[in-house]
Short mmCIF file of C-alpha atoms in Angstrom, two decimals:
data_model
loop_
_atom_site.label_atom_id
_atom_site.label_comp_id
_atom_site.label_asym_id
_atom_site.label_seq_id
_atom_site.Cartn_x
_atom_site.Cartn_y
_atom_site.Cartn_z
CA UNK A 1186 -113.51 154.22 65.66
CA UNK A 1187 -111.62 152.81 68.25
CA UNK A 1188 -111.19 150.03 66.92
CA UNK A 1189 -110.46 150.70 63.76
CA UNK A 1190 -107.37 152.78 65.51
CA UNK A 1191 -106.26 149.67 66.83
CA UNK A 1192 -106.39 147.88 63.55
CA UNK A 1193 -104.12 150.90 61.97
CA UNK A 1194 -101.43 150.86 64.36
CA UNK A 1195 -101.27 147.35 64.81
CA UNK A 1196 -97.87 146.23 64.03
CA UNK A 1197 -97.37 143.76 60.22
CA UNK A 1198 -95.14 140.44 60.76
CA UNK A 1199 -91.52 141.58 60.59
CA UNK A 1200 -89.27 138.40 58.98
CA UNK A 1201 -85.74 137.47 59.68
CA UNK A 1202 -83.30 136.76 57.08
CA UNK A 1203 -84.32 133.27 56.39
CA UNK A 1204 -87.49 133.94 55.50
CA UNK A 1205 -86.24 136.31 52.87
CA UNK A 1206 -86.40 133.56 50.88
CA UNK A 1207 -88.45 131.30 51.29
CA UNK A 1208 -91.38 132.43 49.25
CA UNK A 1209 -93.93 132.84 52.06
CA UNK A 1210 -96.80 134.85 51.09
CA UNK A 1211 -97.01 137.17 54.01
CA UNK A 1212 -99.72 139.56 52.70
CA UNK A 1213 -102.21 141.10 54.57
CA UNK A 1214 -105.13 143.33 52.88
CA UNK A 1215 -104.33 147.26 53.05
CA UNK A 1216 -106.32 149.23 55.88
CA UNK A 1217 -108.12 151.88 55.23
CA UNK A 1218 -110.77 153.91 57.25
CA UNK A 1219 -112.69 157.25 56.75
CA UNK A 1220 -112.93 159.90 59.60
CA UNK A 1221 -115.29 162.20 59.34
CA UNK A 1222 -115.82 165.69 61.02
CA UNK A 1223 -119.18 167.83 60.60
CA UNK A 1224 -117.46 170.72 59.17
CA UNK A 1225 -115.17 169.56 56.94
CA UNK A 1226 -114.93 166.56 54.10
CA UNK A 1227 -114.36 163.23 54.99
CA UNK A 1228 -110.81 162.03 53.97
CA UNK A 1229 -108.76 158.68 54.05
CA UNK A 1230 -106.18 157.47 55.96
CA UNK A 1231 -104.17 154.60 54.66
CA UNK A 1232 -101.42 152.19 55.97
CA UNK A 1233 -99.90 149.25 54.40
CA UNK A 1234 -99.83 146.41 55.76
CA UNK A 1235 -96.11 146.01 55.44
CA UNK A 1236 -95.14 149.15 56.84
CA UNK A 1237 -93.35 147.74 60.09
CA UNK A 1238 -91.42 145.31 57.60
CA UNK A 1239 -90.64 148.85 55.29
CA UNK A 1240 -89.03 150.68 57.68
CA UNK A 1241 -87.25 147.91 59.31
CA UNK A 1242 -85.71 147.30 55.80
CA UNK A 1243 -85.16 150.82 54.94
CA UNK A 1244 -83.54 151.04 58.41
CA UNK A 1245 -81.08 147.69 57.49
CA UNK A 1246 -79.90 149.56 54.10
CA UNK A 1247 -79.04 152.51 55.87
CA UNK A 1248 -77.12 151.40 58.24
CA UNK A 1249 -73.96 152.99 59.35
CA UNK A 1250 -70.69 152.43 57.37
CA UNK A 1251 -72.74 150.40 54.33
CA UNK A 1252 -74.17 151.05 51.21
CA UNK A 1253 -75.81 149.61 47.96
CA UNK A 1254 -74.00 148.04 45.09
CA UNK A 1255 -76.22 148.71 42.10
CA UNK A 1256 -75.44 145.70 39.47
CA UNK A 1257 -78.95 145.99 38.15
CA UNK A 1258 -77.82 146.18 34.67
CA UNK A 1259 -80.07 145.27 32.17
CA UNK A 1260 -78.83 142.39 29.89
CA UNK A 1261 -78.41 144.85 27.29
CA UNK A 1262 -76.02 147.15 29.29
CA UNK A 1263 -74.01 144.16 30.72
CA UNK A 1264 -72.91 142.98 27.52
CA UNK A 1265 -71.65 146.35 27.02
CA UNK A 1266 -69.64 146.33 30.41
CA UNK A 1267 -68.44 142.57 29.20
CA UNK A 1268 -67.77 143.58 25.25
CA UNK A 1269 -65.26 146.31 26.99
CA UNK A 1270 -63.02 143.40 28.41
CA UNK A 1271 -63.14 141.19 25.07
CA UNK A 1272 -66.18 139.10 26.45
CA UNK A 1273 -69.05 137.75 24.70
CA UNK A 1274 -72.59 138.76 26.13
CA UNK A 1275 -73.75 135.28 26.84
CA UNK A 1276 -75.78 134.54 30.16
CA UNK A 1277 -73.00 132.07 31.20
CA UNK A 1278 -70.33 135.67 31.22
CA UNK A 1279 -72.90 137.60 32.70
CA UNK A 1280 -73.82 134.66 35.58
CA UNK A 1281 -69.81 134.30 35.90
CA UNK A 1282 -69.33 138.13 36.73
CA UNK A 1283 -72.43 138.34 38.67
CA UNK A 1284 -71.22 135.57 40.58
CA UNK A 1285 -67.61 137.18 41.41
CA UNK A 1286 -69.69 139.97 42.80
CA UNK A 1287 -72.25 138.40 45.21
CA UNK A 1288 -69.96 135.91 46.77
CA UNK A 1289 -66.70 138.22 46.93
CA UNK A 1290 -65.63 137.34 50.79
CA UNK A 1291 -66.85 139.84 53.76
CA UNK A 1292 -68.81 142.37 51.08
CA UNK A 1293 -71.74 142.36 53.53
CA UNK A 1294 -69.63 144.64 56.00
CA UNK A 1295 -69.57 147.04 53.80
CA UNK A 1296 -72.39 146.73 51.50
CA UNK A 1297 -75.73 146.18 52.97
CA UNK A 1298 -78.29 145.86 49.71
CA UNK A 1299 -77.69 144.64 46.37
CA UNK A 1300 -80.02 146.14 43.46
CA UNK A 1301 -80.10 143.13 40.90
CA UNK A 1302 -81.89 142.76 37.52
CA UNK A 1303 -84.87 140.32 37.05
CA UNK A 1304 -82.47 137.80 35.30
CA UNK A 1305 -80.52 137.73 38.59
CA UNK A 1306 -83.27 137.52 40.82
CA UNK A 1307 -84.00 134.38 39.04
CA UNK A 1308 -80.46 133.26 38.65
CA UNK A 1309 -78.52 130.79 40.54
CA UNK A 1310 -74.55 131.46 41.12
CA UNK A 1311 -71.75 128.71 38.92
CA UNK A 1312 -71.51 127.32 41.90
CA UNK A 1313 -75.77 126.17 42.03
CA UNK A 1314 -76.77 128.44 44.94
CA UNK A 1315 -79.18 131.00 44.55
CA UNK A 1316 -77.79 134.68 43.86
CA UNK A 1317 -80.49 135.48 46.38
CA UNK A 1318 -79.57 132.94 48.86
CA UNK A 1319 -75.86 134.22 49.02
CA UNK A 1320 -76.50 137.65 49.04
CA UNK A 1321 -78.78 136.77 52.66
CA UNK A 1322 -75.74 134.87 54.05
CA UNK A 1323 -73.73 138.23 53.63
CA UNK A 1324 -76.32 140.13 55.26
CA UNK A 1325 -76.90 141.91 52.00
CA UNK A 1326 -81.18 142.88 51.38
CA UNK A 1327 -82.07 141.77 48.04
CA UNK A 1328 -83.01 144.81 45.75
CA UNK A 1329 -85.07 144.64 42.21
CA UNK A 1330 -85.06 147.32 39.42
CA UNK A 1331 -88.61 147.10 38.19
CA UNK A 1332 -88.83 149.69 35.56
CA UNK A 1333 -88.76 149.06 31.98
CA UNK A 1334 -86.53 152.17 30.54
CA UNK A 1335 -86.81 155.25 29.11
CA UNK A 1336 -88.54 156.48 25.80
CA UNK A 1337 -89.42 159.48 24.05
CA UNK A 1338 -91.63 162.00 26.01
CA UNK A 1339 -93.78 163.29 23.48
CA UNK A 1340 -94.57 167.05 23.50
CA UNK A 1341 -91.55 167.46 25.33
CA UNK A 1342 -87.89 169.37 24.34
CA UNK A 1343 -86.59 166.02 23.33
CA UNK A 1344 -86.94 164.40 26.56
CA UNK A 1345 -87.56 161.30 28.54
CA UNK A 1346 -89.87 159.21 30.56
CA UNK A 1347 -89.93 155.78 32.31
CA UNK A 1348 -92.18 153.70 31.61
CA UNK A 1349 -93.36 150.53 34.11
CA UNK A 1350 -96.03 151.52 35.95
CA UNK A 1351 -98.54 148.44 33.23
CA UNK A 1352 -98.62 145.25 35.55
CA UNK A 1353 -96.22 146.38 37.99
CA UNK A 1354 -98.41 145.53 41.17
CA UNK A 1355 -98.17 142.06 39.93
CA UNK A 1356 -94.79 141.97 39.45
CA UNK A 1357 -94.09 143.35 42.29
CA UNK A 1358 -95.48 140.96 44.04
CA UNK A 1359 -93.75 138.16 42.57
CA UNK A 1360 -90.42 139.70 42.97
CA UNK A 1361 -91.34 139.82 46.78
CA UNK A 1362 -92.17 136.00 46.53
CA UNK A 1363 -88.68 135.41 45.20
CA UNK A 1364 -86.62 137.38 47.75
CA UNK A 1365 -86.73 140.95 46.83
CA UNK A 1366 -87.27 143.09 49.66
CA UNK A 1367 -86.25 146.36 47.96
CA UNK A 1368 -86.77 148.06 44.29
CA UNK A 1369 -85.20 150.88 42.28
CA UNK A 1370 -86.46 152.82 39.36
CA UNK A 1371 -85.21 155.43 37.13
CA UNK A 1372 -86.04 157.85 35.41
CA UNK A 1373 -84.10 161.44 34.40
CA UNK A 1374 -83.57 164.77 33.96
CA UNK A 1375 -81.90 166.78 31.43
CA UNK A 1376 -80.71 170.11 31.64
CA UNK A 1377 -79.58 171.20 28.48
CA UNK A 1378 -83.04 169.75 27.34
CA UNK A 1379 -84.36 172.31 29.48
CA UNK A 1380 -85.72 170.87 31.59
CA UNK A 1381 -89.19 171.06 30.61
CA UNK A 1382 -92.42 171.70 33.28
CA UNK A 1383 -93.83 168.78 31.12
CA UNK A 1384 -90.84 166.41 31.70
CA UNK A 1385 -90.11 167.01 35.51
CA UNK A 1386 -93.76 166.42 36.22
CA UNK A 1387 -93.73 163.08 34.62
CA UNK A 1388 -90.58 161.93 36.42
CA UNK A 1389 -92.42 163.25 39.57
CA UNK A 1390 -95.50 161.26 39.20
CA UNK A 1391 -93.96 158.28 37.67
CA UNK A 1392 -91.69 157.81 40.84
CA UNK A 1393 -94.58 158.59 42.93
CA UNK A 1394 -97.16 156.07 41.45
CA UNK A 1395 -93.97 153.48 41.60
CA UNK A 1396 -93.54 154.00 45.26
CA UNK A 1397 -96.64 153.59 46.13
CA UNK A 1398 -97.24 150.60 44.56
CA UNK A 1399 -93.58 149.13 45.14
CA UNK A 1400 -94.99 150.14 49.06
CA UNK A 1401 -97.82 147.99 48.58
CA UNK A 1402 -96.62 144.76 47.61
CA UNK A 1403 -93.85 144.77 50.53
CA UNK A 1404 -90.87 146.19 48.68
CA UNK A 1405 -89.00 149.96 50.10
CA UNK A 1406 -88.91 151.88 47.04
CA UNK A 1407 -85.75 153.58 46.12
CA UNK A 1408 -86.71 156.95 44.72
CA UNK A 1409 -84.44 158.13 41.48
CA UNK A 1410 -85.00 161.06 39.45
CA UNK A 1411 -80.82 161.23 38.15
CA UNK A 1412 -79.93 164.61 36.69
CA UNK A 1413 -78.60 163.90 34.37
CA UNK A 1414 -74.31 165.31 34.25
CA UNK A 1415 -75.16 166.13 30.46
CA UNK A 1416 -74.08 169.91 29.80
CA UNK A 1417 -71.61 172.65 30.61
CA UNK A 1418 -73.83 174.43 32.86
CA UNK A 1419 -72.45 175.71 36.10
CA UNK A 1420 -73.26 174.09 39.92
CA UNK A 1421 -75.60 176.89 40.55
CA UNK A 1422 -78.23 175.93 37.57
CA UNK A 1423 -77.94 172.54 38.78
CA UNK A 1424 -78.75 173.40 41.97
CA UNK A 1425 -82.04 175.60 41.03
CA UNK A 1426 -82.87 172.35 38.85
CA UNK A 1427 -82.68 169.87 41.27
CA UNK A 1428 -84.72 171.97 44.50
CA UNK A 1429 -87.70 172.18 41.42
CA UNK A 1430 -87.46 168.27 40.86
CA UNK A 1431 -87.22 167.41 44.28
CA UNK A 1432 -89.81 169.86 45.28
CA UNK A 1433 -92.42 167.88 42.85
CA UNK A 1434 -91.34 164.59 43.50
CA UNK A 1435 -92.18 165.28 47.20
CA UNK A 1436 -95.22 166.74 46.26
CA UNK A 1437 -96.37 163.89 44.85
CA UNK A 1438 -94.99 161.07 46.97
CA UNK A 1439 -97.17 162.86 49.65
CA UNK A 1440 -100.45 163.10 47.15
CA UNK A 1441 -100.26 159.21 46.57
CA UNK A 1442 -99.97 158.58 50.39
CA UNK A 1443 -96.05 157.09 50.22
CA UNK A 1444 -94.54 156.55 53.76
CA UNK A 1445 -91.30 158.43 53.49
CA UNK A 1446 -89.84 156.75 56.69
CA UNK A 1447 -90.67 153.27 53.95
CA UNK A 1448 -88.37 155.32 51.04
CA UNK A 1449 -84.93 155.35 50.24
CA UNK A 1450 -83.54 157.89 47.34
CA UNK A 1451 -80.90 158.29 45.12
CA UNK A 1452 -80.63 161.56 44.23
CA UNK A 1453 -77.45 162.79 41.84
CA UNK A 1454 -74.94 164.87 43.67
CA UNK A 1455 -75.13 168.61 42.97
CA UNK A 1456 -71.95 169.18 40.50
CA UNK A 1457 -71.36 171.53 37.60
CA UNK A 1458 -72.01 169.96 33.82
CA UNK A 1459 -69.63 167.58 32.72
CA UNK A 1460 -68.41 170.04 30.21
CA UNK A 1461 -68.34 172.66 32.43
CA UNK A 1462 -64.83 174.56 32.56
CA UNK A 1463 -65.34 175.55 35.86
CA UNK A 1464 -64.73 172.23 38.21
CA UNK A 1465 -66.09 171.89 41.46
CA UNK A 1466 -63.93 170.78 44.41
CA UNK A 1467 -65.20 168.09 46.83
CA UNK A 1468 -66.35 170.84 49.68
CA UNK A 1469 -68.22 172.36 46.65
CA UNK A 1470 -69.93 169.76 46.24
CA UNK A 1471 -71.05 168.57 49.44
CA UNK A 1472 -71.81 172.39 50.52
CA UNK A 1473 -74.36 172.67 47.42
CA UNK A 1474 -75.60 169.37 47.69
CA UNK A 1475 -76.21 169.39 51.70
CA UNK A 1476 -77.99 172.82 51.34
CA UNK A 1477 -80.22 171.07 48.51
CA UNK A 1478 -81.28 168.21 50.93
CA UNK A 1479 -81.83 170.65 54.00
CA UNK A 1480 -84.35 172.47 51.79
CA UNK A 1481 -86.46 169.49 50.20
CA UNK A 1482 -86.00 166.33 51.85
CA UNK A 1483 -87.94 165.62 54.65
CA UNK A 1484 -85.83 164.10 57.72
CA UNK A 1485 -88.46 161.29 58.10
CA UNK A 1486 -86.57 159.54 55.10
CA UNK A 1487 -83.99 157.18 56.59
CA UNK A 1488 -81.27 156.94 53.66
CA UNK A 1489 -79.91 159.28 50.90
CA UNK A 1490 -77.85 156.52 48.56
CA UNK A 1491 -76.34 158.89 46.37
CA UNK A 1492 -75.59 157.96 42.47
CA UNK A 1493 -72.46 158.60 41.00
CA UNK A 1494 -73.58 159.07 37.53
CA UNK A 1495 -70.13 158.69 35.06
CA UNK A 1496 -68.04 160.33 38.27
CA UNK A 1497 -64.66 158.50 38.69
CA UNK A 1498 -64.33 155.87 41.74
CA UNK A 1499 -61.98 158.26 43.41
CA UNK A 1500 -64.55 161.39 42.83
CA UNK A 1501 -67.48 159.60 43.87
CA UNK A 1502 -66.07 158.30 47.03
CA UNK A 1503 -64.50 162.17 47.99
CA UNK A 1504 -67.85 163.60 47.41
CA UNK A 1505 -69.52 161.49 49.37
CA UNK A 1506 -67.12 161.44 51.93
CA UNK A 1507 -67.01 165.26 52.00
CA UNK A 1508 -70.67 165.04 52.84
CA UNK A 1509 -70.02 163.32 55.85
CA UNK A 1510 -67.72 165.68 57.98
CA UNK A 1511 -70.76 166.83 60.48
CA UNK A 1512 -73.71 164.94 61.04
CA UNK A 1513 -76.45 164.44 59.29
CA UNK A 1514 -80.53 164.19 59.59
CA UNK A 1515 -80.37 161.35 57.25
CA UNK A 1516 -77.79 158.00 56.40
CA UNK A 1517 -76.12 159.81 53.69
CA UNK A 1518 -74.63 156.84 51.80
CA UNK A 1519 -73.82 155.17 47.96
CA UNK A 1520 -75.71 153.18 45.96
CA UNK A 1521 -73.05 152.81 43.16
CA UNK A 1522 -72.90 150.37 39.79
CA UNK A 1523 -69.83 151.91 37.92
CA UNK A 1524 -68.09 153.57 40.85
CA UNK A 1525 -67.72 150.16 42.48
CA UNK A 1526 -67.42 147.59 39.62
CA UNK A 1527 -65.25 149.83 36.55
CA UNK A 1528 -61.72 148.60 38.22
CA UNK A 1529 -63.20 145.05 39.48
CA UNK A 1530 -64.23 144.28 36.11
CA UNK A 1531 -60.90 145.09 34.24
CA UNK A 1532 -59.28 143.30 37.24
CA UNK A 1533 -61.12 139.80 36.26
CA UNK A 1534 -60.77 140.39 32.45
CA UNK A 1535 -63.14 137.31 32.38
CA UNK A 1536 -60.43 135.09 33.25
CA UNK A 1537 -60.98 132.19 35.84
CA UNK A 1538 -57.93 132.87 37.71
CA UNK A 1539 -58.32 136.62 38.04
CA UNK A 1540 -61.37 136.27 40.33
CA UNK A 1541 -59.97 136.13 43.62
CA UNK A 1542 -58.01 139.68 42.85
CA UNK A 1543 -60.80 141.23 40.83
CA UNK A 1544 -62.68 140.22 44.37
CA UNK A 1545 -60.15 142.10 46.46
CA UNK A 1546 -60.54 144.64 44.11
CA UNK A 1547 -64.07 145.20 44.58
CA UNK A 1548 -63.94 145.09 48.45
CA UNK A 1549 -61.27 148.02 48.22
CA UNK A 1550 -63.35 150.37 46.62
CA UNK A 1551 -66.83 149.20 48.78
CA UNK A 1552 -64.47 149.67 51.86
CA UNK A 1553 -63.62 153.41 50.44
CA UNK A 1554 -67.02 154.07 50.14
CA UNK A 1555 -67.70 152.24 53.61
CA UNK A 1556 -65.16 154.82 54.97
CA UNK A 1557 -66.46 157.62 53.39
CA UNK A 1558 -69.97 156.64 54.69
CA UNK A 1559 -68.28 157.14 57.91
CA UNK A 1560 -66.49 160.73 56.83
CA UNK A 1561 -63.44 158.67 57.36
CA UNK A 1562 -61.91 158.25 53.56
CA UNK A 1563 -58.41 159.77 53.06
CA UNK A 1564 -58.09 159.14 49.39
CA UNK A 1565 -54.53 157.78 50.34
CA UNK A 1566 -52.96 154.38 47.89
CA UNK A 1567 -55.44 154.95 45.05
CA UNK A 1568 -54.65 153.20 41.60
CA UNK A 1569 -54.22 155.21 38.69
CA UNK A 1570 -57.47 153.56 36.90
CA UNK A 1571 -60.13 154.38 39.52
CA UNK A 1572 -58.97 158.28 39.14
CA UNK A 1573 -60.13 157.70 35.32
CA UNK A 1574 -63.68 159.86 34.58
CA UNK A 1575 -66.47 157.93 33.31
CA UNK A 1576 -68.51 159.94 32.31
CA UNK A 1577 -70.14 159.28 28.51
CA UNK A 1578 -71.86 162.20 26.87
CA UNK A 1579 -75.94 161.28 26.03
CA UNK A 1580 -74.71 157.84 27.69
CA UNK A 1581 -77.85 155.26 27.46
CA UNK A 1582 -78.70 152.33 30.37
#
């Protein structure tokens, strides 16, 4: 028994940045071991193999003043981002934008991961350099989203799942191989849809299964169930919503043996509907959503990257920064797609010469967010365009 002791608490390899990419397979078999006790039944305790490396990375993404840009979009929701600037959804515009984000100058001091898509991953910058490879040089840990979108939850109130979970170990493991050191995946909840016991339990054990799994093959799950801003419900129901999804979701990370100190979420903020007349200020929201995370997440989970979900830059980055007047148990931080790239984006219009100021664009709004990490933001010399909403009503990824 001793030994086997020794065996679980001896530490995995922990790799520096340079071996991020190199493709080394650093994979150790899972330990396991049964204890048993003459009154009671004999259970399992398990430990990955990678969970020194997990919480070392979970620790990098949540690290003070930084947060995640999420420019994971599929191929199918980039060409929508590039038709709304006149651009053609080709993989030379999307390798051109993705470009002007990775290599913008000095984003690593304020952003410290990067969720991609698989294309990206793969992809190599106009330039020839791996998208990978720069992101390391600006101190940025590579991130993967890994599930394959939402469909039809039948027997449901016209609701959702995510489904993913087929071959995922596998991939998993080869997105670890490339670089990846992080994943994402998605799924939602809809209020005016109810939501449904049926739906909310699926989301729970779909994340669940994901982390552990994601956990498995090396890569610090990032934990989203987004509720959805659908609705013209009032803060209050989506409070009582969101402490019953995060209550399962917990539930379940614990029944599949997840290491929350290995997690990262990305949990929606608390707010009313988005067609809800009565608006909530920024001290709303960071009151309701604070209380929510007191109450269900534990404080062994290093980072809360909050989603902005169709907020406006300027919204997204008082909320947060609202949340960050008094300490916190947790990195309470941004992982944001939209609420970092919408003014960026229009900036570069797809035009060679525009990518220097589209660039200076983006490191604006990452430094707002950096600040607001910080509880430091003053909302001061904002443009007119990142005070535009973005929400869309029944919006699809």
């Amino acid at each position: 028994m001793a030994s086997a002791s020794a065996t679980l608490l001896k530490s995995s390899p922990i790799i520096d940045k340079s071996e991020w990419i190199k493709g080394q397979n650093l994979r150790h078999p899972s330990v396991c071991f049964v204890r048993s006790h003459p009154t009671s039944a004999a259970f399992t305790v398990r430990a990955s193999s990678y969970a020194d490396e997990l919480v070392k990375t979970a620790k990098t993404v949540a690290s003070p003043g930084r947060g995640i840009l999420a420019m994971d979009e599929s191929n199918a929701t980039c060409g929508k981002r590039l038709a709304s600037i006149g651009l053609e959804n080709t993989e030379a515009n999307r390798q051109a934008y993705r470009t002007l984000l990775v290599s913008a100058p000095g984003l690593g001091n304020y952003i410290s991961g990067a969720i991609l898509f698989e294309e990206t991953l793969y992809q190599s910058t106009i330039d020839g350099k791996k998208m990978v490879d720069v992101l390391v040089e600006q101190n940025i840990v590579p991130g993967i989203k890994v599930d394959k979108g939402l469909v039809p939850l039948p027997g449901s109130n016209n609701e959702s799942w995510c489904q993913g979970l087929d071959g995922l170990s596998s991939r998993t493991a080869a997105y670890y191989q490339q670089g990846a050191r992080f994943a994402k995946w998605r799924t939602v909840v809809s209020i005016p849809n109810g939501p449904s016991a049926l739906a909310v339990k699926e989301a729970a054990w779909g994340l669940a299964r994901y982390a552990a799994i994601s956990q498995d093959s090396g890569l610090v799950p990032i934990v989203e169930p987004e509720i959805l801003l659908d609705g013209d419900h009032g803060i209050d129901r989506t409070f009582e919503v969101a402490q019953k999804v995060w209550a399962e979701v917990f539930f379940y990370l614990a029944e599949n043996n997840v290491m929350f100190e290995g997690i990262l979420l990305k949990p929606s903020m608390v707010t009313p509907g988005a067609e809800c007349k009565d608006k909530a200020t920024p001290q709303q929201v960071a009151d309701y959503t604070l209380k929510l995370l007191h109450r269900r997440i534990p404080p062994a989970v290093p980072g809360i990257m909050f989603l902005s979900g169709g907020q406006s830059e300027v919204e997204a980055t008082l909320n947060l920064n609202a949340m960050n007047q008094s300490p916190n148990p947790w990195h309470v931080s941004f992982s944001y797609a939209r609420a970092l790239q919408n003014t960026c984006l229009k900036t570069w219009g797809g035009r060679p010469e525009n990518v220097k100021a589209a660039q200076d664009t983006l490191l604006v709004r990452a430094k707002a967010n950096s600040l607001a990490q910080l509880g430091k933001y003053t909302g001061e010399g904002e443009s007119e365009e990142a005070e535009k909403g973005m929400f869309v009503k029944g919006y699809v990824y």
